[in-house]
Every structure is written in structure tokens, then in C-alpha cells.
């Protein structure tokens, strides 16, 4: 099953878990499964039908262009990170 790495700012929603293994063929399905285990976390990750603004996601060390429709493999690793800006 795909493994989702949880940002430190959201770990209070997962009981301190930094990595959670959930089923899902797409990023959206995996987030839905994460929500089923830890109610309230989806609102921190998703807004409407898109990933929340200010949040980046990496799937298998790549920045996907297909958002929640991104296909996951059983061994996929998903990382959520606050978008970094600077100047």
C-alpha cells in the first residue's frame, strides 16, 4: 500500500504518526482513506477538488501535474510539504 508522509504541523491529527500506510489507486483515493482513519485531515490537504493552495505534494520524488488524479503504485511514497516562497 502507498505510504503517506505527514507534515509535522498535521501530526496531531494522526496521533503523532509521521507515516501512514493506506490503500488507494490515486492520490485522491489515498487521501480519502487517510480521512477515514483520521477525520479532519482531508480539510488540511484538499480544497474542493484540488490540493490546498500553499501545499506541495511529491509522489515517488516527483512533482505530479495531475493533482488528486495522480496514479499511485502499491509501493508509492507520498510527501506533503508546505510550499516555500521567498524573495
PDB file with one MODEL, atoms N, CA, C and O in Angstrom:
MODEL        1
ATOM      1  N   UNK A   1       0.841  -1.183   0.000  1.00  0.00           N
ATOM      2  CA  UNK A   1       0.000   0.000   0.000  1.00  0.00           C
ATOM      3  C   UNK A   1       0.888   1.249   0.000  1.00  0.00           C
ATOM      4  O   UNK A   1       1.985   1.241   0.558  1.00  0.00           O
ATOM      5  N   UNK A   2       0.403   2.313  -0.627  1.00  0.00           N
ATOM      6  CA  UNK A   2       1.155   3.561  -0.606  1.00  0.00           C
ATOM      7  C   UNK A   2       1.373   4.067   0.819  1.00  0.00           C
ATOM      8  O   UNK A   2       0.550   3.844   1.707  1.00  0.00           O
ATOM      9  N   UNK A   3       2.489   4.746   1.014  1.00  0.00           N
ATOM     10  CA  UNK A   3       2.819   5.342   2.310  1.00  0.00           C
ATOM     11  C   UNK A   3       2.763   6.852   2.164  1.00  0.00           C
ATOM     12  O   UNK A   3       3.401   7.422   1.279  1.00  0.00           O
ATOM     13  N   UNK A   4       1.994   7.500   3.039  1.00  0.00           N
ATOM     14  CA  UNK A   4       1.872   8.953   3.033  1.00  0.00           C
ATOM     15  C   UNK A   4       2.659   9.510   4.201  1.00  0.00           C
ATOM     16  O   UNK A   4       2.427   9.123   5.346  1.00  0.00           O
ATOM     17  N   UNK A   5       3.586  10.411   3.928  1.00  0.00           N
ATOM     18  CA  UNK A   5       4.343  11.090   4.972  1.00  0.00           C
ATOM     19  C   UNK A   5       3.563  12.327   5.388  1.00  0.00           C
ATOM     20  O   UNK A   5       3.180  13.147   4.553  1.00  0.00           O
ATOM     21  N   UNK A   6       3.339  12.447   6.672  1.00  0.00           N
ATOM     22  CA  UNK A   6       2.503  13.509   7.213  1.00  0.00           C
ATOM     23  C   UNK A   6       3.392  14.658   7.698  1.00  0.00           C
ATOM     24  O   UNK A   6       4.322  14.427   8.472  1.00  0.00           O
ATOM     25  N   UNK A   7       3.122  15.895   7.255  1.00  0.00           N
ATOM     26  CA  UNK A   7       3.910  17.038   7.730  1.00  0.00           C
ATOM     27  C   UNK A   7       3.794  17.181   9.248  1.00  0.00           C
ATOM     28  O   UNK A   7       2.759  16.858   9.830  1.00  0.00           O
ATOM     29  N   UNK A   8       4.842  17.660   9.872  1.00  0.00           N
ATOM     30  CA  UNK A   8       4.852  17.771  11.336  1.00  0.00           C
ATOM     31  C   UNK A   8       3.692  18.617  11.861  1.00  0.00           C
ATOM     32  O   UNK A   8       3.157  18.325  12.931  1.00  0.00           O
ATOM     33  N   UNK A   9       3.298  19.650  11.133  1.00  0.00           N
ATOM     34  CA  UNK A   9       2.202  20.508  11.583  1.00  0.00           C
ATOM     35  C   UNK A   9       0.848  19.790  11.595  1.00  0.00           C
ATOM     36  O   UNK A   9      -0.097  20.270  12.222  1.00  0.00           O
ATOM     37  N   UNK A  10       0.745  18.648  10.910  1.00  0.00           N
ATOM     38  CA  UNK A  10      -0.528  17.913  10.843  1.00  0.00           C
ATOM     39  C   UNK A  10      -0.514  16.626  11.667  1.00  0.00           C
ATOM     40  O   UNK A  10      -1.515  15.911  11.720  1.00  0.00           O
ATOM     41  N   UNK A  11       0.596  16.336  12.297  1.00  0.00           N
ATOM     42  CA  UNK A  11       0.708  15.056  13.011  1.00  0.00           C
ATOM     43  C   UNK A  11      -0.197  14.939  14.220  1.00  0.00           C
ATOM     44  O   UNK A  11      -0.487  13.830  14.670  1.00  0.00           O
ATOM     45  N   UNK A  12      -0.648  16.066  14.755  1.00  0.00           N
ATOM     46  CA  UNK A  12      -1.595  15.973  15.878  1.00  0.00           C
ATOM     47  C   UNK A  12      -2.899  15.324  15.410  1.00  0.00           C
ATOM     48  O   UNK A  12      -3.617  14.727  16.212  1.00  0.00           O
ATOM     49  N   UNK A  13      -3.205  15.440  14.119  1.00  0.00           N
ATOM     50  CA  UNK A  13      -4.417  14.830  13.565  1.00  0.00           C
ATOM     51  C   UNK A  13      -4.260  13.323  13.354  1.00  0.00           C
ATOM     52  O   UNK A  13      -5.253  12.606  13.233  1.00  0.00           O
ATOM     53  N   UNK A  14      -3.019  12.846  13.310  1.00  0.00           N
ATOM     54  CA  UNK A  14      -2.768  11.416  13.093  1.00  0.00           C
ATOM     55  C   UNK A  14      -2.220  10.751  14.352  1.00  0.00           C
ATOM     56  O   UNK A  14      -1.593   9.694  14.277  1.00  0.00           O
ATOM     57  N   UNK A  15      -2.452  11.362  15.494  1.00  0.00           N
ATOM     58  CA  UNK A  15      -1.967  10.788  16.744  1.00  0.00           C
ATOM     59  C   UNK A  15      -0.451  10.727  16.813  1.00  0.00           C
ATOM     60  O   UNK A  15       0.107   9.861  17.487  1.00  0.00           O
ATOM     61  N   UNK A  16       0.218  11.642  16.117  1.00  0.00           N
ATOM     62  CA  UNK A  16       1.669  11.686  16.130  1.00  0.00           C
ATOM     63  C   UNK A  16       2.344  10.855  15.054  1.00  0.00           C
ATOM     64  O   UNK A  16       3.570  10.860  14.938  1.00  0.00           O
ATOM     65  N   UNK A  17       1.552  10.143  14.270  1.00  0.00           N
ATOM     66  CA  UNK A  17       2.124   9.305  13.208  1.00  0.00           C
ATOM     67  C   UNK A  17       2.768  10.181  12.137  1.00  0.00           C
ATOM     68  O   UNK A  17       2.150  11.132  11.659  1.00  0.00           O
ATOM     69  N   UNK A  18       3.997   9.867  11.760  1.00  0.00           N
ATOM     70  CA  UNK A  18       4.666  10.620  10.705  1.00  0.00           C
ATOM     71  C   UNK A  18       4.493   9.967   9.339  1.00  0.00           C
ATOM     72  O   UNK A  18       4.636  10.629   8.311  1.00  0.00           O
ATOM     73  N   UNK A  19       4.191   8.687   9.324  1.00  0.00           N
ATOM     74  CA  UNK A  19       3.965   7.955   8.069  1.00  0.00           C
ATOM     75  C   UNK A  19       2.766   7.038   8.264  1.00  0.00           C
ATOM     76  O   UNK A  19       2.659   6.329   9.264  1.00  0.00           O
ATOM     77  N   UNK A  20       1.869   7.067   7.286  1.00  0.00           N
ATOM     78  CA  UNK A  20       0.651   6.261   7.369  1.00  0.00           C
ATOM     79  C   UNK A  20       0.499   5.488   6.070  1.00  0.00           C
ATOM     80  O   UNK A  20       0.598   6.064   4.986  1.00  0.00           O
ATOM     81  N   UNK A  21       0.261   4.204   6.172  1.00  0.00           N
ATOM     82  CA  UNK A  21       0.057   3.339   5.014  1.00  0.00           C
ATOM     83  C   UNK A  21      -1.442   3.196   4.776  1.00  0.00           C
ATOM     84  O   UNK A  21      -2.182   2.775   5.666  1.00  0.00           O
ATOM     85  N   UNK A  22      -1.886   3.548   3.570  1.00  0.00           N
ATOM     86  CA  UNK A  22      -3.312   3.467   3.234  1.00  0.00           C
ATOM     87  C   UNK A  22      -3.472   2.924   1.815  1.00  0.00           C
ATOM     88  O   UNK A  22      -2.587   3.116   0.982  1.00  0.00           O
ATOM     89  N   UNK A  23      -4.581   2.253   1.530  1.00  0.00           N
ATOM     90  CA  UNK A  23      -4.827   1.805   0.160  1.00  0.00           C
ATOM     91  C   UNK A  23      -5.263   2.977  -0.709  1.00  0.00           C
ATOM     92  O   UNK A  23      -5.758   3.987  -0.209  1.00  0.00           O
ATOM     93  N   UNK A  24      -5.074   2.829  -1.996  1.00  0.00           N
ATOM     94  CA  UNK A  24      -5.538   3.848  -2.936  1.00  0.00           C
ATOM     95  C   UNK A  24      -4.824   3.721  -4.261  1.00  0.00           C
ATOM     96  O   UNK A  24      -3.605   3.550  -4.310  1.00  0.00           O
ATOM     97  N   UNK A  25      -5.593   3.804  -5.344  1.00  0.00           N
ATOM     98  CA  UNK A  25      -5.017   3.763  -6.686  1.00  0.00           C
ATOM     99  C   UNK A  25      -4.641   5.150  -7.182  1.00  0.00           C
ATOM    100  O   UNK A  25      -3.853   5.287  -8.118  1.00  0.00           O
ATOM    101  N   UNK A  26      -5.207   6.189  -6.550  1.00  0.00           N
ATOM    102  CA  UNK A  26      -4.894   7.569  -6.904  1.00  0.00           C
ATOM    103  C   UNK A  26      -4.611   8.334  -5.620  1.00  0.00           C
ATOM    104  O   UNK A  26      -4.926   7.870  -4.525  1.00  0.00           O
ATOM    105  N   UNK A  27      -4.017   9.503  -5.764  1.00  0.00           N
ATOM    106  CA  UNK A  27      -3.745  10.347  -4.612  1.00  0.00           C
ATOM    107  C   UNK A  27      -5.045  10.706  -3.900  1.00  0.00           C
ATOM    108  O   UNK A  27      -5.101  10.703  -2.670  1.00  0.00           O
ATOM    109  N   UNK A  28      -6.082  11.012  -4.661  1.00  0.00           N
ATOM    110  CA  UNK A  28      -7.377  11.343  -4.073  1.00  0.00           C
ATOM    111  C   UNK A  28      -7.947  10.203  -3.247  1.00  0.00           C
ATOM    112  O   UNK A  28      -8.471  10.429  -2.156  1.00  0.00           O
ATOM    113  N   UNK A  29      -7.852   8.976  -3.757  1.00  0.00           N
ATOM    114  CA  UNK A  29      -8.348   7.812  -3.012  1.00  0.00           C
ATOM    115  C   UNK A  29      -7.555   7.611  -1.728  1.00  0.00           C
ATOM    116  O   UNK A  29      -8.126   7.295  -0.684  1.00  0.00           O
ATOM    117  N   UNK A  30      -6.241   7.792  -1.804  1.00  0.00           N
ATOM    118  CA  UNK A  30      -5.400   7.629  -0.614  1.00  0.00           C
ATOM    119  C   UNK A  30      -5.750   8.681   0.436  1.00  0.00           C
ATOM    120  O   UNK A  30      -5.799   8.371   1.627  1.00  0.00           O
ATOM    121  N   UNK A  31      -5.991   9.906   0.013  1.00  0.00           N
ATOM    122  CA  UNK A  31      -6.385  10.953   0.957  1.00  0.00           C
ATOM    123  C   UNK A  31      -7.740  10.636   1.570  1.00  0.00           C
ATOM    124  O   UNK A  31      -7.949  10.885   2.758  1.00  0.00           O
ATOM    125  N   UNK A  32      -8.668  10.091   0.784  1.00  0.00           N
ATOM    126  CA  UNK A  32      -9.971   9.683   1.328  1.00  0.00           C
ATOM    127  C   UNK A  32      -9.795   8.602   2.396  1.00  0.00           C
ATOM    128  O   UNK A  32     -10.471   8.633   3.424  1.00  0.00           O
ATOM    129  N   UNK A  33      -8.900   7.656   2.164  1.00  0.00           N
ATOM    130  CA  UNK A  33      -8.638   6.596   3.144  1.00  0.00           C
ATOM    131  C   UNK A  33      -7.982   7.174   4.396  1.00  0.00           C
ATOM    132  O   UNK A  33      -8.279   6.751   5.513  1.00  0.00           O
ATOM    133  N   UNK A  34      -7.090   8.139   4.201  1.00  0.00           N
ATOM    134  CA  UNK A  34      -6.461   8.814   5.334  1.00  0.00           C
ATOM    135  C   UNK A  34      -7.523   9.525   6.170  1.00  0.00           C
ATOM    136  O   UNK A  34      -7.479   9.487   7.400  1.00  0.00           O
ATOM    137  N   UNK A  35      -8.472  10.170   5.504  1.00  0.00           N
ATOM    138  CA  UNK A  35      -9.577  10.850   6.186  1.00  0.00           C
ATOM    139  C   UNK A  35     -10.429   9.865   6.976  1.00  0.00           C
ATOM    140  O   UNK A  35     -10.883  10.182   8.076  1.00  0.00           O
ATOM    141  N   UNK A  36     -10.649   8.668   6.424  1.00  0.00           N
ATOM    142  CA  UNK A  36     -11.443   7.656   7.131  1.00  0.00           C
ATOM    143  C   UNK A  36     -10.759   7.238   8.437  1.00  0.00           C
ATOM    144  O   UNK A  36     -11.430   6.951   9.429  1.00  0.00           O
ATOM    145  N   UNK A  37      -9.427   7.204   8.431  1.00  0.00           N
ATOM    146  CA  UNK A  37      -8.681   6.845   9.635  1.00  0.00           C
ATOM    147  C   UNK A  37      -8.533   8.011  10.600  1.00  0.00           C
ATOM    148  O   UNK A  37      -8.574   7.838  11.818  1.00  0.00           O
ATOM    149  N   UNK A  38      -8.359   9.211  10.032  1.00  0.00           N
ATOM    150  CA  UNK A  38      -8.078  10.401  10.832  1.00  0.00           C
ATOM    151  C   UNK A  38      -8.975  11.543  10.374  1.00  0.00           C
ATOM    152  O   UNK A  38      -8.539  12.407   9.613  1.00  0.00           O
ATOM    153  N   UNK A  39     -10.235  11.555  10.835  1.00  0.00           N
ATOM    154  CA  UNK A  39     -11.178  12.590  10.412  1.00  0.00           C
ATOM    155  C   UNK A  39     -10.632  13.996  10.646  1.00  0.00           C
ATOM    156  O   UNK A  39     -10.081  14.304  11.703  1.00  0.00           O
ATOM    157  N   UNK A  40     -10.803  14.839   9.628  1.00  0.00           N
ATOM    158  CA  UNK A  40     -10.383  16.221   9.705  1.00  0.00           C
ATOM    159  C   UNK A  40      -9.105  16.525   8.938  1.00  0.00           C
ATOM    160  O   UNK A  40      -8.820  17.686   8.646  1.00  0.00           O
ATOM    161  N   UNK A  41      -8.335  15.498   8.609  1.00  0.00           N
ATOM    162  CA  UNK A  41      -7.067  15.759   7.925  1.00  0.00           C
ATOM    163  C   UNK A  41      -7.274  16.144   6.462  1.00  0.00           C
ATOM    164  O   UNK A  41      -6.484  16.909   5.909  1.00  0.00           O
ATOM    165  N   UNK A  42      -8.308  15.631   5.840  1.00  0.00           N
ATOM    166  CA  UNK A  42      -8.540  15.946   4.424  1.00  0.00           C
ATOM    167  C   UNK A  42      -8.721  17.450   4.216  1.00  0.00           C
ATOM    168  O   UNK A  42      -8.251  17.998   3.218  1.00  0.00           O
ATOM    169  N   UNK A  43      -9.387  18.110   5.133  1.00  0.00           N
ATOM    170  CA  UNK A  43      -9.606  19.557   5.011  1.00  0.00           C
ATOM    171  C   UNK A  43      -8.296  20.331   5.044  1.00  0.00           C
ATOM    172  O   UNK A  43      -8.226  21.447   4.528  1.00  0.00           O
ATOM    173  N   UNK A  44      -7.267  19.760   5.638  1.00  0.00           N
ATOM    174  CA  UNK A  44      -5.954  20.404   5.679  1.00  0.00           C
ATOM    175  C   UNK A  44      -5.150  20.152   4.403  1.00  0.00           C
ATOM    176  O   UNK A  44      -4.170  20.844   4.128  1.00  0.00           O
ATOM    177  N   UNK A  45      -5.584  19.140   3.618  1.00  0.00           N
ATOM    178  CA  UNK A  45      -4.851  18.758   2.410  1.00  0.00           C
ATOM    179  C   UNK A  45      -5.549  19.156   1.115  1.00  0.00           C
ATOM    180  O   UNK A  45      -4.895  19.421   0.106  1.00  0.00           O
ATOM    181  N   UNK A  46      -6.872  19.198   1.147  1.00  0.00           N
ATOM    182  CA  UNK A  46      -7.663  19.378  -0.074  1.00  0.00           C
ATOM    183  C   UNK A  46      -8.645  20.528   0.101  1.00  0.00           C
ATOM    184  O   UNK A  46      -9.211  20.739   1.174  1.00  0.00           O
ATOM    185  N   UNK A  47      -8.825  21.257  -0.985  1.00  0.00           N
ATOM    186  CA  UNK A  47      -9.826  22.325  -1.025  1.00  0.00           C
ATOM    187  C   UNK A  47     -10.643  22.104  -2.288  1.00  0.00           C
ATOM    188  O   UNK A  47     -10.131  22.248  -3.398  1.00  0.00           O
ATOM    189  N   UNK A  48     -11.906  21.756  -2.119  1.00  0.00           N
ATOM    190  CA  UNK A  48     -12.735  21.425  -3.279  1.00  0.00           C
ATOM    191  C   UNK A  48     -12.221  20.156  -3.931  1.00  0.00           C
ATOM    192  O   UNK A  48     -12.141  19.109  -3.289  1.00  0.00           O
ATOM    193  N   UNK A  49     -11.875  20.248  -5.192  1.00  0.00           N
ATOM    194  CA  UNK A  49     -11.372  19.091  -5.948  1.00  0.00           C
ATOM    195  C   UNK A  49      -9.879  19.206  -6.238  1.00  0.00           C
ATOM    196  O   UNK A  49      -9.364  18.539  -7.135  1.00  0.00           O
ATOM    197  N   UNK A  50      -9.183  20.058  -5.475  1.00  0.00           N
ATOM    198  CA  UNK A  50      -7.754  20.277  -5.708  1.00  0.00           C
ATOM    199  C   UNK A  50      -6.994  20.220  -4.394  1.00  0.00           C
ATOM    200  O   UNK A  50      -7.568  20.359  -3.314  1.00  0.00           O
ATOM    201  N   UNK A  51      -5.691  20.010  -4.512  1.00  0.00           N
ATOM    202  CA  UNK A  51      -4.852  20.132  -3.337  1.00  0.00           C
ATOM    203  C   UNK A  51      -4.906  21.563  -2.845  1.00  0.00           C
ATOM    204  O   UNK A  51      -4.996  22.498  -3.640  1.00  0.00           O
ATOM    205  N   UNK A  52      -4.852  21.732  -1.553  1.00  0.00           N
ATOM    206  CA  UNK A  52      -4.936  23.054  -0.945  1.00  0.00           C
ATOM    207  C   UNK A  52      -3.777  23.928  -1.414  1.00  0.00           C
ATOM    208  O   UNK A  52      -2.641  23.465  -1.517  1.00  0.00           O
ATOM    209  N   UNK A  53      -4.072  25.181  -1.692  1.00  0.00           N
ATOM    210  CA  UNK A  53      -3.035  26.129  -2.067  1.00  0.00           C
ATOM    211  C   UNK A  53      -2.005  26.249  -0.952  1.00  0.00           C
ATOM    212  O   UNK A  53      -2.352  26.158   0.225  1.00  0.00           O
ATOM    213  N   UNK A  54      -0.763  26.449  -1.307  1.00  0.00           N
ATOM    214  CA  UNK A  54       0.291  26.539  -0.312  1.00  0.00           C
ATOM    215  C   UNK A  54       0.814  25.192   0.130  1.00  0.00           C
ATOM    216  O   UNK A  54       1.613  25.106   1.063  1.00  0.00           O
ATOM    217  N   UNK A  55       0.363  24.124  -0.543  1.00  0.00           N
ATOM    218  CA  UNK A  55       0.806  22.782  -0.211  1.00  0.00           C
ATOM    219  C   UNK A  55       1.367  22.134  -1.467  1.00  0.00           C
ATOM    220  O   UNK A  55       0.742  22.160  -2.528  1.00  0.00           O
ATOM    221  N   UNK A  56       2.541  21.559  -1.335  1.00  0.00           N
ATOM    222  CA  UNK A  56       3.128  20.807  -2.443  1.00  0.00           C
ATOM    223  C   UNK A  56       3.052  19.328  -2.106  1.00  0.00           C
ATOM    224  O   UNK A  56       3.068  18.942  -0.937  1.00  0.00           O
ATOM    225  N   UNK A  57       2.970  18.507  -3.141  1.00  0.00           N
ATOM    226  CA  UNK A  57       2.972  17.059  -2.930  1.00  0.00           C
ATOM    227  C   UNK A  57       3.981  16.447  -3.892  1.00  0.00           C
ATOM    228  O   UNK A  57       4.103  16.861  -5.045  1.00  0.00           O
ATOM    229  N   UNK A  58       4.689  15.465  -3.395  1.00  0.00           N
ATOM    230  CA  UNK A  58       5.647  14.718  -4.198  1.00  0.00           C
ATOM    231  C   UNK A  58       5.260  13.256  -4.133  1.00  0.00           C
ATOM    232  O   UNK A  58       5.044  12.714  -3.049  1.00  0.00           O
ATOM    233  N   UNK A  59       5.169  12.612  -5.291  1.00  0.00           N
ATOM    234  CA  UNK A  59       4.861  11.194  -5.371  1.00  0.00           C
ATOM    235  C   UNK A  59       6.078  10.516  -5.982  1.00  0.00           C
ATOM    236  O   UNK A  59       6.465  10.801  -7.115  1.00  0.00           O
ATOM    237  N   UNK A  60       6.667   9.619  -5.215  1.00  0.00           N
ATOM    238  CA  UNK A  60       7.880   8.926  -5.656  1.00  0.00           C
ATOM    239  C   UNK A  60       8.945   9.920  -6.112  1.00  0.00           C
ATOM    240  O   UNK A  60       9.576   9.747  -7.155  1.00  0.00           O
ATOM    241  N   UNK A  61       9.128  10.963  -5.307  1.00  0.00           N
ATOM    242  CA  UNK A  61      10.147  12.012  -5.526  1.00  0.00           C
ATOM    243  C   UNK A  61       9.921  12.858  -6.767  1.00  0.00           C
ATOM    244  O   UNK A  61      10.852  13.506  -7.245  1.00  0.00           O
ATOM    245  N   UNK A  62       8.711  12.866  -7.294  1.00  0.00           N
ATOM    246  CA  UNK A  62       8.381  13.709  -8.439  1.00  0.00           C
ATOM    247  C   UNK A  62       7.183  14.579  -8.104  1.00  0.00           C
ATOM    248  O   UNK A  62       6.299  14.181  -7.345  1.00  0.00           O
ATOM    249  N   UNK A  63       7.168  15.775  -8.680  1.00  0.00           N
ATOM    250  CA  UNK A  63       6.055  16.694  -8.507  1.00  0.00           C
ATOM    251  C   UNK A  63       5.021  16.388  -9.587  1.00  0.00           C
ATOM    252  O   UNK A  63       5.233  16.733 -10.749  1.00  0.00           O
ATOM    253  N   UNK A  64       3.901  15.744  -9.228  1.00  0.00           N
ATOM    254  CA  UNK A  64       2.928  15.359 -10.247  1.00  0.00           C
ATOM    255  C   UNK A  64       2.138  16.560 -10.772  1.00  0.00           C
ATOM    256  O   UNK A  64       1.938  17.549 -10.068  1.00  0.00           O
ATOM    257  N   UNK A  65       1.702  16.449 -12.005  1.00  0.00           N
ATOM    258  CA  UNK A  65       0.922  17.514 -12.633  1.00  0.00           C
ATOM    259  C   UNK A  65      -0.577  17.214 -12.640  1.00  0.00           C
ATOM    260  O   UNK A  65      -1.380  18.068 -13.016  1.00  0.00           O
ATOM    261  N   UNK A  66      -0.952  16.016 -12.229  1.00  0.00           N
ATOM    262  CA  UNK A  66      -2.355  15.601 -12.321  1.00  0.00           C
ATOM    263  C   UNK A  66      -3.107  15.686 -10.994  1.00  0.00           C
ATOM    264  O   UNK A  66      -4.228  15.187 -10.893  1.00  0.00           O
ATOM    265  N   UNK A  67      -2.517  16.302  -9.985  1.00  0.00           N
ATOM    266  CA  UNK A  67      -3.208  16.529  -8.724  1.00  0.00           C
ATOM    267  C   UNK A  67      -3.772  15.272  -8.094  1.00  0.00           C
ATOM    268  O   UNK A  67      -3.085  14.257  -7.986  1.00  0.00           O
ATOM    269  N   UNK A  68      -5.019  15.345  -7.681  1.00  0.00           N
ATOM    270  CA  UNK A  68      -5.654  14.224  -6.983  1.00  0.00           C
ATOM    271  C   UNK A  68      -5.847  13.000  -7.863  1.00  0.00           C
ATOM    272  O   UNK A  68      -6.084  11.904  -7.356  1.00  0.00           O
ATOM    273  N   UNK A  69      -5.747  13.176  -9.187  1.00  0.00           N
ATOM    274  CA  UNK A  69      -5.886  12.042 -10.108  1.00  0.00           C
ATOM    275  C   UNK A  69      -4.566  11.297 -10.308  1.00  0.00           C
ATOM    276  O   UNK A  69      -4.522  10.314 -11.048  1.00  0.00           O
ATOM    277  N   UNK A  70      -3.504  11.744  -9.666  1.00  0.00           N
ATOM    278  CA  UNK A  70      -2.202  11.104  -9.810  1.00  0.00           C
ATOM    279  C   UNK A  70      -2.296   9.639  -9.425  1.00  0.00           C
ATOM    280  O   UNK A  70      -2.768   9.301  -8.340  1.00  0.00           O
ATOM    281  N   UNK A  71      -1.845   8.772 -10.321  1.00  0.00           N
ATOM    282  CA  UNK A  71      -1.867   7.330 -10.079  1.00  0.00           C
ATOM    283  C   UNK A  71      -0.793   6.955  -9.069  1.00  0.00           C
ATOM    284  O   UNK A  71       0.325   7.468  -9.116  1.00  0.00           O
ATOM    285  N   UNK A  72      -1.139   6.060  -8.161  1.00  0.00           N
ATOM    286  CA  UNK A  72      -0.200   5.550  -7.178  1.00  0.00           C
ATOM    287  C   UNK A  72       0.054   4.075  -7.428  1.00  0.00           C
ATOM    288  O   UNK A  72      -0.834   3.345  -7.868  1.00  0.00           O
ATOM    289  N   UNK A  73       1.267   3.648  -7.144  1.00  0.00           N
ATOM    290  CA  UNK A  73       1.630   2.230  -7.185  1.00  0.00           C
ATOM    291  C   UNK A  73       1.538   1.697  -5.756  1.00  0.00           C
ATOM    292  O   UNK A  73       1.539   2.477  -4.803  1.00  0.00           O
ATOM    293  N   UNK A  74       1.460   0.393  -5.603  1.00  0.00           N
ATOM    294  CA  UNK A  74       1.411  -0.146  -4.233  1.00  0.00           C
ATOM    295  C   UNK A  74       2.603   0.271  -3.376  1.00  0.00           C
ATOM    296  O   UNK A  74       2.481   0.371  -2.155  1.00  0.00           O
ATOM    297  N   UNK A  75       3.754   0.515  -4.004  1.00  0.00           N
ATOM    298  CA  UNK A  75       4.955   0.890  -3.251  1.00  0.00           C
ATOM    299  C   UNK A  75       5.224   2.392  -3.271  1.00  0.00           C
ATOM    300  O   UNK A  75       6.301   2.828  -2.864  1.00  0.00           O
ATOM    301  N   UNK A  76       4.270   3.184  -3.734  1.00  0.00           N
ATOM    302  CA  UNK A  76       4.469   4.641  -3.820  1.00  0.00           C
ATOM    303  C   UNK A  76       4.673   5.271  -2.449  1.00  0.00           C
ATOM    304  O   UNK A  76       4.125   4.824  -1.441  1.00  0.00           O
ATOM    305  N   UNK A  77       5.488   6.333  -2.451  1.00  0.00           N
ATOM    306  CA  UNK A  77       5.676   7.159  -1.264  1.00  0.00           C
ATOM    307  C   UNK A  77       5.224   8.567  -1.606  1.00  0.00           C
ATOM    308  O   UNK A  77       5.635   9.143  -2.613  1.00  0.00           O
ATOM    309  N   UNK A  78       4.374   9.106  -0.754  1.00  0.00           N
ATOM    310  CA  UNK A  78       3.783  10.425  -0.978  1.00  0.00           C
ATOM    311  C   UNK A  78       4.239  11.356   0.142  1.00  0.00           C
ATOM    312  O   UNK A  78       4.125  11.026   1.322  1.00  0.00           O
ATOM    313  N   UNK A  79       4.756  12.524  -0.242  1.00  0.00           N
ATOM    314  CA  UNK A  79       5.216  13.518   0.715  1.00  0.00           C
ATOM    315  C   UNK A  79       4.423  14.802   0.523  1.00  0.00           C
ATOM    316  O   UNK A  79       4.315  15.316  -0.590  1.00  0.00           O
ATOM    317  N   UNK A  80       3.873  15.310   1.613  1.00  0.00           N
ATOM    318  CA  UNK A  80       3.192  16.608   1.601  1.00  0.00           C
ATOM    319  C   UNK A  80       4.129  17.611   2.244  1.00  0.00           C
ATOM    320  O   UNK A  80       4.749  17.321   3.268  1.00  0.00           O
ATOM    321  N   UNK A  81       4.233  18.771   1.659  1.00  0.00           N
ATOM    322  CA  UNK A  81       5.115  19.798   2.225  1.00  0.00           C
ATOM    323  C   UNK A  81       4.511  21.173   1.980  1.00  0.00           C
ATOM    324  O   UNK A  81       3.962  21.433   0.909  1.00  0.00           O
ATOM    325  N   UNK A  82       4.611  22.054   2.974  1.00  0.00           N
ATOM    326  CA  UNK A  82       4.171  23.426   2.750  1.00  0.00           C
ATOM    327  C   UNK A  82       5.016  24.028   1.638  1.00  0.00           C
ATOM    328  O   UNK A  82       6.235  23.855   1.612  1.00  0.00           O
ATOM    329  N   UNK A  83       4.367  24.733   0.723  1.00  0.00           N
ATOM    330  CA  UNK A  83       5.093  25.394  -0.358  1.00  0.00           C
ATOM    331  C   UNK A  83       5.986  26.478   0.257  1.00  0.00           C
ATOM    332  O   UNK A  83       5.587  27.187   1.181  1.00  0.00           O
ATOM    333  N   UNK A  84       7.172  26.581  -0.269  1.00  0.00           N
ATOM    334  CA  UNK A  84       8.138  27.545   0.263  1.00  0.00           C
ATOM    335  C   UNK A  84       8.250  28.701  -0.723  1.00  0.00           C
ATOM    336  O   UNK A  84       8.416  28.500  -1.926  1.00  0.00           O
ATOM    337  N   UNK A  85       8.157  29.898  -0.196  1.00  0.00           N
ATOM    338  CA  UNK A  85       8.342  31.067  -1.045  1.00  0.00           C
ATOM    339  C   UNK A  85       9.394  31.951  -0.398  1.00  0.00           C
ATOM    340  O   UNK A  85       9.669  31.850   0.797  1.00  0.00           O
ATOM    341  N   UNK A  86       9.944  32.770  -1.169  1.00  0.00           N
ATOM    342  CA  UNK A  86      10.971  33.648  -0.620  1.00  0.00           C
ATOM    343  C   UNK A  86      11.268  34.758  -1.612  1.00  0.00           C
ATOM    344  O   UNK A  86      10.675  34.852  -2.687  1.00  0.00           O
ATOM    345  N   UNK A  87      12.184  35.570  -1.216  1.00  0.00           N
ATOM    346  CA  UNK A  87      12.472  36.653  -2.136  1.00  0.00           C
ATOM    347  C   UNK A  87      13.759  37.337  -1.877  1.00  0.00           C
ATOM    348  O   UNK A  87      14.115  38.274  -2.592  1.00  0.00           O
TER     349      UNK A  87
ENDMDL
END
